[in-house]
mmCIF file of C-alpha atoms and ligand atoms in Angstrom:
data_model
loop_
_atom_site.group_PDB
_atom_site.id
_atom_site.type_symbol
_atom_site.label_atom_id
_atom_site.label_comp_id
_atom_site.label_asym_id
_atom_site.label_seq_id
_atom_site.Cartn_x
_atom_site.Cartn_y
_atom_site.Cartn_z
ATOM 1 C CA MET A 66 0.049 0.216 -0.213
ATOM 2 C CA ILE A 67 1.454 3.571 -0.713
ATOM 3 C CA ARG A 68 0.756 6.484 1.486
ATOM 4 C CA ASP A 69 -0.718 9.233 -0.047
ATOM 5 C CA ASN A 70 -0.864 11.091 2.602
ATOM 6 C CA CYS A 71 1.542 13.316 5.376
ATOM 7 C CA LEU A 72 1.118 10.862 8.871
ATOM 8 C CA VAL A 73 1.856 14.362 10.391
ATOM 9 C CA CYS A 74 -0.512 16.678 8.638
ATOM 10 C CA ASP A 75 -2.716 14.557 5.694
ATOM 11 C CA SER A 76 -1.314 17.143 3.724
ATOM 12 C CA LYS A 77 -1.340 14.933 -0.142
ATOM 13 C CA ASN A 78 1.690 17.460 -1.253
ATOM 14 C CA ILE A 79 4.508 14.741 -0.320
ATOM 15 C CA GLU A 80 7.416 13.924 -3.255
ATOM 16 C CA GLU A 81 9.282 11.513 -3.502
ATOM 17 C CA ILE A 82 13.447 12.254 -2.620
ATOM 18 C CA ILE A 83 15.170 8.480 -1.562
ATOM 19 C CA ASP A 84 14.767 5.218 -2.480
ATOM 20 C CA LEU A 85 17.102 2.706 -1.771
ATOM 21 C CA GLY A 86 15.471 0.216 -4.010
ATOM 22 C CA SER A 87 13.468 -3.420 -2.412
ATOM 23 C CA HIS A 88 14.586 -4.071 1.130
ATOM 24 C CA PRO A 89 13.585 -6.936 3.556
ATOM 25 C CA PHE A 90 12.683 -5.943 7.032
ATOM 26 C CA ALA A 91 15.986 -5.102 9.229
ATOM 27 C CA ASP A 92 15.057 -6.444 12.043
ATOM 28 C CA THR A 93 14.194 -9.599 11.411
ATOM 29 C CA PHE A 94 16.948 -12.106 11.666
ATOM 30 C CA ILE A 95 16.057 -15.587 9.775
ATOM 31 C CA PRO A 96 16.578 -19.024 11.752
ATOM 32 C CA GLU A 97 18.278 -22.016 10.784
ATOM 33 C CA SER A 98 14.382 -23.457 10.075
ATOM 34 C CA LYS A 99 13.451 -20.632 7.927
ATOM 35 C CA LYS A 100 16.718 -20.380 6.313
ATOM 36 C CA ASP A 101 16.238 -22.047 2.499
ATOM 37 C CA MET A 102 12.188 -19.199 2.338
ATOM 38 C CA ALA A 103 12.356 -16.423 0.591
ATOM 39 C CA ASP A 104 11.895 -13.189 2.887
ATOM 40 C CA MET A 105 9.471 -10.772 1.530
ATOM 41 C CA VAL A 106 11.422 -7.340 -0.143
ATOM 42 C CA PHE A 107 9.497 -3.943 -0.030
ATOM 43 C CA PRO A 108 10.199 -1.138 -1.727
ATOM 44 C CA LEU A 109 12.320 1.290 0.215
ATOM 45 C CA VAL A 110 11.376 5.488 -0.721
ATOM 46 C CA CYS A 111 10.884 8.328 1.122
ATOM 47 C CA THR A 112 9.005 10.852 0.851
ATOM 48 C CA LEU A 113 8.971 14.682 2.171
ATOM 49 C CA CYS A 114 5.971 16.698 3.218
ATOM 50 C CA ASN A 115 6.217 20.407 1.297
ATOM 51 C CA GLU A 116 3.483 21.159 4.200
ATOM 52 C CA CYS A 117 5.470 20.623 7.311
ATOM 53 C CA GLY A 118 8.981 18.547 6.761
ATOM 54 C CA HIS A 119 7.706 16.024 8.021
ATOM 55 C CA VAL A 120 9.630 13.068 6.215
ATOM 56 C CA GLN A 121 8.437 9.098 6.425
ATOM 57 C CA THR A 122 8.211 6.351 4.005
ATOM 58 C CA LYS A 123 5.784 5.679 1.197
ATOM 59 C CA TYR A 124 5.491 1.962 1.226
ATOM 60 C CA SER A 125 3.163 0.630 3.804
ATOM 61 C CA THR A 126 4.357 -2.919 5.325
ATOM 62 C CA ASP A 127 2.624 -4.629 7.633
ATOM 63 C CA PRO A 128 3.198 -3.742 11.707
ATOM 64 C CA ASN A 129 1.999 -7.566 12.525
ATOM 65 C CA ALA A 130 4.738 -9.148 10.165
ATOM 66 C CA ARG A 131 6.925 -6.436 11.687
ATOM 67 C CA TYR A 132 6.737 -7.464 14.656
ATOM 68 C CA SER A 133 4.249 -9.757 15.801
ATOM 69 C CA GLN A 134 4.189 -13.019 13.563
ATOM 70 C CA THR A 135 8.539 -13.484 13.629
ATOM 71 C CA ASP A 136 10.654 -13.532 15.778
ATOM 72 C CA TYR A 137 11.775 -9.444 16.017
ATOM 73 C CA SER A 138 15.242 -9.836 17.463
ATOM 74 C CA TYR A 139 16.215 -6.435 18.845
ATOM 75 C CA THR A 140 17.089 -5.655 22.416
ATOM 76 C CA SER A 141 17.408 -2.736 23.743
ATOM 77 C CA SER A 142 20.127 -3.997 26.506
ATOM 78 C CA ASN A 143 22.507 -5.451 23.760
ATOM 79 C CA SER A 144 25.443 -3.844 24.351
ATOM 80 C CA SER A 145 26.956 -2.603 27.004
ATOM 81 C CA PHE A 146 27.245 0.472 25.222
ATOM 82 C CA SER A 147 23.575 0.490 25.031
ATOM 83 C CA ARG A 148 22.757 -0.379 29.066
ATOM 84 C CA ASN A 149 25.067 2.965 29.862
ATOM 85 C CA HIS A 150 23.275 5.189 27.848
ATOM 86 C CA TRP A 151 19.404 3.615 29.504
ATOM 87 C CA ASP A 152 21.206 4.212 32.792
ATOM 88 C CA SER A 153 21.605 7.515 32.758
ATOM 89 C CA TYR A 154 18.460 8.098 30.615
ATOM 90 C CA ALA A 155 16.809 7.009 33.690
ATOM 91 C CA GLU A 156 18.646 9.240 36.439
ATOM 92 C CA GLU A 157 18.707 12.142 33.818
ATOM 93 C CA ILE A 158 15.032 11.880 32.883
ATOM 94 C CA SER A 159 14.064 11.668 36.570
ATOM 95 C CA GLU A 160 16.237 15.018 37.773
ATOM 96 C CA GLU A 161 14.902 16.387 34.852
ATOM 97 C CA ILE A 162 11.505 16.866 35.727
ATOM 98 C CA ASN A 163 12.195 15.633 39.466
ATOM 99 C CA LEU A 164 9.406 12.617 38.861
ATOM 100 C CA PRO A 165 8.651 11.989 42.797
ATOM 101 C CA ASN A 166 9.099 8.643 43.944
ATOM 102 C CA GLY A 167 6.457 5.604 43.694
ATOM 103 C CA SER A 168 5.152 7.096 39.907
ATOM 104 C CA LEU A 169 3.628 4.913 37.766
ATOM 105 C CA ILE A 170 5.578 5.218 34.567
ATOM 106 C CA ALA A 171 4.458 3.569 31.258
ATOM 107 C CA GLU A 172 7.102 2.570 28.932
ATOM 108 C CA ILE A 173 5.417 2.153 25.456
ATOM 109 C CA GLY A 174 7.960 -0.443 22.993
ATOM 110 C CA SER A 175 9.324 -1.417 26.261
ATOM 111 C CA ASN A 176 11.077 -4.311 24.407
ATOM 112 C CA ASP A 177 13.364 -7.145 27.113
ATOM 113 C CA GLY A 178 12.385 -3.983 29.806
ATOM 114 C CA TYR A 179 15.798 -2.985 30.526
ATOM 115 C CA LEU A 180 14.930 0.817 30.889
ATOM 116 C CA SER A 181 11.530 0.431 33.088
ATOM 117 C CA GLU A 182 13.869 -1.947 35.411
ATOM 118 C CA GLN A 183 16.394 1.170 35.284
ATOM 119 C CA PHE A 184 13.805 3.510 36.694
ATOM 120 C CA ASN A 185 12.518 0.842 39.034
ATOM 121 C CA LYS A 186 15.781 0.649 41.052
ATOM 122 C CA LEU A 187 15.623 4.489 41.131
ATOM 123 C CA GLY A 188 12.080 3.995 43.513
ATOM 124 C CA TYR A 189 9.356 4.024 40.374
ATOM 125 C CA ASN A 190 6.474 1.783 39.241
ATOM 126 C CA SER A 191 6.926 0.693 35.464
ATOM 127 C CA VAL A 192 4.864 -1.023 33.235
ATOM 128 C CA GLY A 193 5.553 -1.211 29.653
ATOM 129 C CA VAL A 194 4.128 -1.942 26.659
ATOM 130 C CA ASP A 195 5.188 -3.499 23.764
ATOM 131 C CA PRO A 196 3.456 -6.148 21.213
ATOM 132 C CA SER A 197 5.890 -8.760 21.346
ATOM 133 C CA PRO A 198 4.769 -11.442 22.845
ATOM 134 C CA TYR A 199 9.183 -12.767 23.127
ATOM 135 C CA MET A 200 10.222 -9.547 24.479
ATOM 136 C CA ALA A 201 7.472 -9.654 27.429
ATOM 137 C CA GLU A 202 8.399 -12.425 28.387
ATOM 138 C CA LEU A 203 12.236 -11.023 29.125
ATOM 139 C CA ALA A 204 11.061 -8.223 30.665
ATOM 140 C CA LYS A 205 8.889 -10.394 32.758
ATOM 141 C CA VAL A 206 12.175 -12.158 33.977
ATOM 142 C CA ARG A 207 13.514 -8.546 35.012
ATOM 143 C CA GLY A 208 10.492 -8.161 36.848
ATOM 144 C CA ILE A 209 8.172 -5.561 34.673
ATOM 145 C CA ASN A 210 4.611 -6.336 33.510
ATOM 146 C CA THR A 211 3.815 -5.603 29.664
ATOM 147 C CA ILE A 212 0.696 -5.567 28.374
ATOM 148 C CA ILE A 213 1.217 -6.686 24.985
ATOM 149 C CA GLY A 214 0.118 -5.095 22.042
ATOM 150 C CA LEU A 215 0.942 -1.557 19.285
ATOM 151 C CA PHE A 216 -0.089 0.924 21.726
ATOM 152 C CA GLU A 217 -2.783 2.233 20.324
ATOM 153 C CA LYS A 218 -6.255 3.365 21.284
ATOM 154 C CA GLU A 219 -7.019 -0.187 22.701
ATOM 155 C CA THR A 220 -3.869 -0.841 24.325
ATOM 156 C CA SER A 221 -4.335 2.677 26.184
ATOM 157 C CA GLU A 222 -7.624 1.522 27.422
ATOM 158 C CA LYS A 223 -6.452 -1.203 28.394
ATOM 159 C CA PHE A 224 -3.689 0.148 29.778
ATOM 160 C CA LEU A 225 -5.977 3.314 31.780
ATOM 161 C CA ASN A 226 -8.348 0.573 32.809
ATOM 162 C CA LYS A 227 -5.664 -1.503 34.729
ATOM 163 C CA TYR A 228 -3.351 0.819 36.256
ATOM 164 C CA GLY A 229 -4.956 4.360 35.720
ATOM 165 C CA GLN A 230 -2.799 7.714 34.078
ATOM 166 C CA ALA A 231 0.819 7.901 34.585
ATOM 167 C CA LYS A 232 2.792 10.069 36.179
ATOM 168 C CA LEU A 233 5.472 10.278 32.983
ATOM 169 C CA VAL A 234 4.959 7.927 29.394
ATOM 170 C CA VAL A 235 8.279 6.880 28.221
ATOM 171 C CA ALA A 236 8.060 6.000 24.116
ATOM 172 C CA ASN A 237 12.105 5.434 22.484
ATOM 173 C CA ASN A 238 12.761 4.843 19.248
ATOM 174 C CA VAL A 239 8.973 3.951 18.863
ATOM 175 C CA PHE A 240 6.782 6.205 17.562
ATOM 176 C CA ASN A 241 8.684 6.299 14.164
ATOM 177 C CA HIS A 242 7.820 3.201 13.966
ATOM 178 C CA SER A 243 3.911 4.139 13.537
ATOM 179 C CA ASP A 244 2.390 3.893 10.584
ATOM 180 C CA ASN A 245 -0.363 6.406 12.716
ATOM 181 C CA PRO A 246 1.667 8.670 14.652
ATOM 182 C CA ARG A 247 -1.081 10.736 15.046
ATOM 183 C CA ASP A 248 -2.974 8.641 16.976
ATOM 184 C CA PHE A 249 -0.223 7.079 18.932
ATOM 185 C CA VAL A 250 0.443 10.971 20.754
ATOM 186 C CA LYS A 251 -3.391 10.673 21.240
ATOM 187 C CA ALA A 252 -3.241 7.234 22.812
ATOM 188 C CA VAL A 253 -0.087 8.816 25.118
ATOM 189 C CA THR A 254 -2.300 12.047 26.169
ATOM 190 C CA LYS A 255 -4.710 9.540 27.552
ATOM 191 C CA ILE A 256 -3.160 7.797 29.354
ATOM 192 C CA LEU A 257 -0.098 11.040 30.506
ATOM 193 C CA SER A 258 -1.799 12.858 34.047
ATOM 194 C CA ASP A 259 -2.972 16.433 34.133
ATOM 195 C CA LYS A 260 0.894 17.434 34.763
ATOM 196 C CA GLY A 261 2.658 14.565 33.281
ATOM 197 C CA TYR A 262 5.499 14.274 31.249
ATOM 198 C CA PHE A 263 6.198 12.698 28.299
ATOM 199 C CA VAL A 264 9.660 11.575 27.388
ATOM 200 C CA PHE A 265 11.339 10.188 24.107
ATOM 201 C CA GLU A 266 14.089 9.472 22.404
ATOM 202 C CA GLN A 267 14.623 9.184 18.308
ATOM 203 C CA PRO A 268 17.169 9.285 15.869
ATOM 204 C CA TYR A 269 17.079 12.373 14.309
ATOM 205 C CA TRP A 270 17.055 12.742 10.876
ATOM 206 C CA LEU A 271 18.808 16.222 10.683
ATOM 207 C CA THR A 272 21.836 13.804 11.853
ATOM 208 C CA SER A 273 21.245 11.686 9.258
ATOM 209 C CA ILE A 274 21.288 13.495 5.973
ATOM 210 C CA LYS A 275 24.280 15.567 7.218
ATOM 211 C CA THR A 276 26.366 13.082 8.165
ATOM 212 C CA GLU A 277 25.013 11.056 4.642
ATOM 213 C CA LYS A 278 24.157 7.892 6.785
ATOM 214 C CA PHE A 279 21.261 6.097 4.746
ATOM 215 C CA ASP A 280 21.721 3.310 6.949
ATOM 216 C CA GLN A 281 18.433 4.438 9.273
ATOM 217 C CA ILE A 282 16.138 4.085 6.981
ATOM 218 C CA TYR A 283 14.458 1.010 7.196
ATOM 219 C CA HIS A 284 10.342 -0.732 6.922
ATOM 220 C CA GLU A 285 11.000 -0.812 10.559
ATOM 221 C CA HIS A 286 11.091 3.034 10.615
ATOM 222 C CA VAL A 287 8.000 4.137 9.027
ATOM 223 C CA SER A 288 9.057 8.488 10.061
ATOM 224 C CA TYR A 289 11.845 10.491 10.556
ATOM 225 C CA PHE A 290 11.641 12.942 12.237
ATOM 226 C CA THR A 291 12.900 16.559 12.748
ATOM 227 C CA VAL A 292 11.825 19.354 16.273
ATOM 228 C CA LYS A 293 9.445 21.169 13.214
ATOM 229 C CA SER A 294 7.768 17.403 12.718
ATOM 230 C CA VAL A 295 7.382 16.425 15.871
ATOM 231 C CA LYS A 296 6.023 19.943 17.475
ATOM 232 C CA LYS A 297 3.519 20.019 14.502
ATOM 233 C CA LEU A 298 2.406 15.793 15.424
ATOM 234 C CA LEU A 299 3.030 17.257 19.373
ATOM 235 C CA SER A 300 0.821 21.050 19.736
ATOM 236 C CA ASP A 301 -2.213 18.900 17.657
ATOM 237 C CA ALA A 302 -2.602 16.712 20.230
ATOM 238 C CA GLY A 303 -1.861 19.914 22.998
ATOM 239 C CA LEU A 304 1.654 18.962 24.277
ATOM 240 C CA SER A 305 4.660 21.006 24.184
ATOM 241 C CA ILE A 306 8.267 21.388 23.906
ATOM 242 C CA ILE A 307 9.505 22.171 27.313
ATOM 243 C CA TYR A 308 12.796 20.454 26.989
ATOM 244 C CA VAL A 309 15.056 19.159 24.061
ATOM 245 C CA ASN A 310 18.639 18.089 23.027
ATOM 246 C CA ILE A 311 20.624 16.128 20.788
ATOM 247 C CA VAL A 312 22.124 13.188 22.296
ATOM 248 C CA ASN A 313 24.856 10.332 21.361
ATOM 249 C CA TYR A 314 22.937 7.560 20.798
ATOM 250 C CA HIS A 315 22.047 5.576 17.426
ATOM 251 C CA GLY A 316 24.449 8.037 15.641
ATOM 252 C CA GLY A 317 22.956 11.327 16.856
ATOM 253 C CA SER A 318 19.019 11.119 18.822
ATOM 254 C CA LEU A 319 16.696 13.993 19.603
ATOM 255 C CA ARG A 320 15.478 13.783 23.444
ATOM 256 C CA ILE A 321 12.675 15.430 23.730
ATOM 257 C CA ILE A 322 9.964 15.858 27.221
ATOM 258 C CA ALA A 323 6.736 17.333 26.071
ATOM 259 C CA GLN A 324 4.038 18.332 28.795
ATOM 260 C CA LYS A 325 0.294 18.929 28.578
ATOM 261 C CA ASN A 326 -0.055 23.032 28.540
ATOM 262 C CA SER A 327 3.117 24.540 28.866
ATOM 263 C CA LYS A 328 5.691 26.898 27.610
ATOM 264 C CA SER A 329 8.214 25.917 24.708
ATOM 265 C CA SER A 330 11.978 25.922 26.018
ATOM 266 C CA GLU A 331 14.325 28.214 23.797
ATOM 267 C CA ALA A 332 16.001 25.218 22.151
ATOM 268 C CA GLU A 333 13.728 24.677 20.003
ATOM 269 C CA LYS A 334 13.632 28.275 18.829
ATOM 270 C CA ARG A 335 17.163 27.635 17.823
ATOM 271 C CA ILE A 336 17.146 24.280 16.607
ATOM 272 C CA LEU A 337 13.911 25.454 13.859
ATOM 273 C CA GLU A 338 16.045 27.559 12.785
ATOM 274 C CA GLU A 339 19.413 25.403 12.451
ATOM 275 C CA GLU A 340 17.000 23.016 11.038
ATOM 276 C CA GLU A 341 15.228 25.856 8.583
ATOM 277 C CA GLN A 342 18.787 26.275 7.651
ATOM 278 C CA SER A 343 20.083 23.025 6.966
ATOM 279 C CA GLY A 344 17.837 22.466 3.286
ATOM 280 C CA ILE A 345 16.061 19.592 4.700
ATOM 281 C CA PHE A 346 13.132 20.761 4.119
ATOM 282 C CA ASP A 347 14.276 21.202 -0.074
ATOM 283 C CA SER A 348 13.433 18.603 -1.971
ATOM 284 C CA GLU A 349 17.452 19.701 -3.976
ATOM 285 C CA THR A 350 19.082 18.055 -0.690
ATOM 286 C CA TYR A 351 17.905 14.737 -1.800
ATOM 287 C CA LYS A 352 18.704 15.240 -5.443
ATOM 288 C CA LYS A 353 22.594 15.288 -3.957
ATOM 289 C CA PHE A 354 22.536 13.322 -1.015
ATOM 290 C CA MET A 355 21.351 10.129 -3.102
ATOM 291 C CA GLN A 356 24.157 11.245 -5.679
ATOM 292 C CA LYS A 357 26.830 10.892 -3.120
ATOM 293 C CA ILE A 358 25.881 7.758 -0.759
ATOM 294 C CA CYS A 359 25.653 5.642 -4.818
ATOM 295 C CA ASN A 360 29.101 7.371 -5.447
ATOM 296 C CA GLN A 361 30.065 6.624 -2.085
ATOM 297 C CA ARG A 362 28.824 3.237 -3.138
ATOM 298 C CA ASN A 363 30.019 2.460 -6.214
ATOM 299 C CA ILE A 364 33.746 3.012 -5.026
ATOM 300 C CA PHE A 365 33.518 1.166 -2.006
ATOM 301 C CA LEU A 366 31.938 -2.564 -4.185
ATOM 302 C CA GLU A 367 35.275 -1.355 -6.511
ATOM 303 C CA ARG A 368 37.400 -2.719 -3.583
ATOM 304 C CA VAL A 369 35.559 -5.235 -2.211
ATOM 305 C CA TYR A 370 35.171 -7.179 -5.290
ATOM 306 C CA LYS A 371 39.022 -7.085 -6.076
ATOM 307 C CA LEU A 372 39.459 -8.182 -2.916
ATOM 308 C CA LYS A 373 36.952 -10.561 -3.331
ATOM 309 C CA GLN A 374 38.654 -11.797 -6.493
ATOM 310 C CA LYS A 375 41.889 -12.393 -4.186
ATOM 311 C CA ASN A 376 39.300 -14.640 -2.352
ATOM 312 C CA LYS A 377 39.933 -12.417 0.867
ATOM 313 C CA PRO A 378 37.462 -13.245 3.784
ATOM 314 C CA ILE A 379 35.449 -10.431 4.308
ATOM 315 C CA VAL A 380 33.270 -10.161 7.855
ATOM 316 C CA ALA A 381 30.888 -7.260 8.566
ATOM 317 C CA VAL A 382 30.481 -6.177 12.676
ATOM 318 C CA GLY A 383 26.740 -6.269 13.922
ATOM 319 C CA ALA A 384 23.970 -7.704 13.382
ATOM 320 C CA ALA A 385 21.738 -4.085 13.485
ATOM 321 C CA ALA A 386 18.441 -3.357 11.354
ATOM 322 C CA LYS A 387 21.059 -0.216 10.417
ATOM 323 C CA GLY A 388 23.719 -3.089 9.257
ATOM 324 C CA ASN A 389 20.992 -5.047 6.893
ATOM 325 C CA THR A 390 19.980 -1.459 4.957
ATOM 326 C CA PHE A 391 23.550 -1.174 4.645
ATOM 327 C CA LEU A 392 24.752 -4.805 2.619
ATOM 328 C CA ASN A 393 21.148 -4.667 1.074
ATOM 329 C CA PHE A 394 21.617 -1.630 -0.738
ATOM 330 C CA TYR A 395 25.159 -2.574 -1.287
ATOM 331 C CA ASN A 396 23.935 -5.773 -2.095
ATOM 332 C CA LEU A 397 26.403 -7.598 -0.490
ATOM 333 C CA ASN A 398 24.843 -10.934 0.627
ATOM 334 C CA LYS A 399 26.536 -14.071 1.027
ATOM 335 C CA THR A 400 28.551 -14.380 -1.683
ATOM 336 C CA VAL A 401 31.394 -11.282 -0.613
ATOM 337 C CA ILE A 402 30.734 -11.498 3.097
ATOM 338 C CA ASP A 403 31.628 -14.875 5.060
ATOM 339 C CA TYR A 404 29.956 -13.773 8.429
ATOM 340 C CA VAL A 405 28.529 -11.101 10.306
ATOM 341 C CA THR A 406 29.574 -10.495 13.572
ATOM 342 C CA ASP A 407 27.438 -9.867 16.826
ATOM 343 C CA SER A 408 27.704 -10.868 20.439
ATOM 344 C CA SER A 409 23.624 -10.942 21.097
ATOM 345 C CA PRO A 410 23.014 -14.599 21.661
ATOM 346 C CA HIS A 411 19.266 -13.208 20.154
ATOM 347 C CA LYS A 412 21.053 -13.397 17.208
ATOM 348 C CA ILE A 413 24.313 -15.673 16.639
ATOM 349 C CA GLY A 414 22.886 -18.629 14.885
ATOM 350 C CA LYS A 415 20.309 -16.871 12.264
ATOM 351 C CA TYR A 416 21.263 -15.473 8.622
ATOM 352 C CA THR A 417 20.612 -11.502 7.833
ATOM 353 C CA PRO A 418 17.465 -11.239 5.816
ATOM 354 C CA ALA A 419 17.457 -11.554 1.955
ATOM 355 C CA THR A 420 21.181 -11.758 1.997
ATOM 356 C CA ARG A 421 21.753 -15.252 3.789
ATOM 357 C CA ILE A 422 24.875 -13.832 5.285
ATOM 358 C CA PRO A 423 25.713 -16.062 8.778
ATOM 359 C CA ILE A 424 26.152 -14.827 11.812
ATOM 360 C CA VAL A 425 28.526 -15.311 14.584
ATOM 361 C CA GLY A 426 30.634 -14.303 17.333
ATOM 362 C CA ASP A 427 33.187 -12.085 16.779
ATOM 363 C CA GLU A 428 36.067 -14.929 17.515
ATOM 364 C CA ILE A 429 35.379 -15.948 14.476
ATOM 365 C CA PHE A 430 37.801 -13.613 13.689
ATOM 366 C CA LYS A 431 40.922 -15.502 14.895
ATOM 367 C CA LYS A 432 40.595 -18.454 12.332
ATOM 368 C CA TYR A 433 41.996 -15.758 9.978
ATOM 369 C CA SER A 434 45.733 -15.297 9.458
ATOM 370 C CA GLU A 435 44.561 -12.346 7.051
ATOM 371 C CA VAL A 436 40.835 -10.512 7.020
ATOM 372 C CA TYR A 437 39.026 -7.725 6.259
ATOM 373 C CA ALA A 438 36.235 -6.479 8.267
ATOM 374 C CA LEU A 439 33.485 -4.058 7.607
ATOM 375 C CA ILE A 440 31.281 -2.385 11.103
ATOM 376 C CA LEU A 441 27.831 -2.042 9.920
ATOM 377 C CA SER A 442 27.506 -0.714 13.114
ATOM 378 C CA TRP A 443 29.560 1.968 12.972
ATOM 379 C CA ASN A 444 27.486 4.050 16.061
ATOM 380 C CA LEU A 445 29.618 2.019 18.243
ATOM 381 C CA LYS A 446 33.373 1.942 16.179
ATOM 382 C CA ASP A 447 34.943 3.472 19.453
ATOM 383 C CA GLN A 448 33.922 0.374 21.708
ATOM 384 C CA LEU A 449 34.721 -2.094 18.853
ATOM 385 C CA LEU A 450 38.010 -1.551 17.195
ATOM 386 C CA PRO A 451 39.988 -2.666 20.864
ATOM 387 C CA ILE A 452 37.715 -5.448 21.632
ATOM 388 C CA LEU A 453 38.229 -7.016 17.353
ATOM 389 C CA SER A 454 41.831 -5.625 17.906
ATOM 390 C CA LYS A 455 42.832 -8.071 20.505
ATOM 391 C CA ILE A 456 41.096 -10.815 19.285
ATOM 392 C CA ASN A 457 42.927 -10.482 16.079
ATOM 393 C CA PRO A 458 45.606 -8.078 15.471
ATOM 394 C CA ASN A 459 46.083 -8.454 11.581
ATOM 395 C CA ILE A 460 41.780 -7.257 11.005
ATOM 396 C CA GLN A 461 42.116 -4.533 7.946
ATOM 397 C CA PHE A 462 39.339 -2.139 8.342
ATOM 398 C CA ILE A 463 37.494 -1.210 5.235
ATOM 399 C CA SER A 464 34.592 1.748 5.050
ATOM 400 C CA PRO A 465 32.915 3.672 2.190
ATOM 401 C CA GLU A 466 34.312 6.288 4.241
ATOM 402 C CA GLU A 467 37.763 5.431 4.309
ATOM 403 C CA ILE A 468 39.278 5.122 0.639
ATOM 404 C CA PRO A 469 42.828 4.588 0.541
HETATM 405 ZN ZN1 ZN B 714 3.167 16.876 6.131
#
């Protein structure tokens, strides 16, 4: 199905800006039993709304297929970098809004319950909402109760009936996944108490474009937010941005705190101006962007194929959703990439979608005297380099950004 209307302002004045070809779901890794079955692929195209500046994917995919029917593999606590991030997130937010002890917190998209658990350690009472029964099981082990379902009207009513209104609603990297962000935010206002806070973090589109990172784009990410489009979305639901900051997560994320009927922050005005001047609301910017990423691909592939002609092993590092966008856009499959390594036990033993590269632990590097490594989780590069070099000091790192 094609999205003809802007998900934020409903305008039909939207135009195509980015086309990455056909891609499978990026956050689904394939178990051995389904290895020989074909994966569904869909065109991965983004559109820009000329009215409100919102960017969204053009083709809609079934959210049930994305999360419940397949084994959605992303856990929010999959690396020590992630865990540190969520540890300080819980501390910083509770300080910023001065939340009283024992307050009820609703975490939408609670995943394996890691962040909710951190809030509980600080003395709060967190309840999760998540579509994946598998993740709800993992959260239970951490002592977090989860309402299973996509966050929409029905789920919010279930939450209200069982727990009442929350003082804090948390939704990280989740309503950019929603097929209906307007209803999502309206449902948030229903479960939020009058003086309560809504806090969320998600990848920041301006940073992705500035740094030429196209790999934050995948089917699961339906919306690509800017402060401009978030402001429109929130204000239509009676919420104002009282805090906005750009944090170092997923290579640059927006952290926003909103409240009902409040005054907007100075930082908001400053960032809105920066966004207007950056060219991200102008389709011409994306013509240059596409040209740049295609050129980079051509140059890098030439290098990769030269290595393969000499039969050199190439191992990619980091079985993450963005890595799948990269592999599929570059058409790097198991015939070119020998393995993808990852530290998550939920991914090792599985295969990457469509490209069918086996996922193994980092120890695989030990078996080679000469080996090339391509880091897909570039946001974790500083943490990964010393670990990998310790496993094998002969690893040679290659990347499209560093052409020798
Ligand atoms: Zn719009």
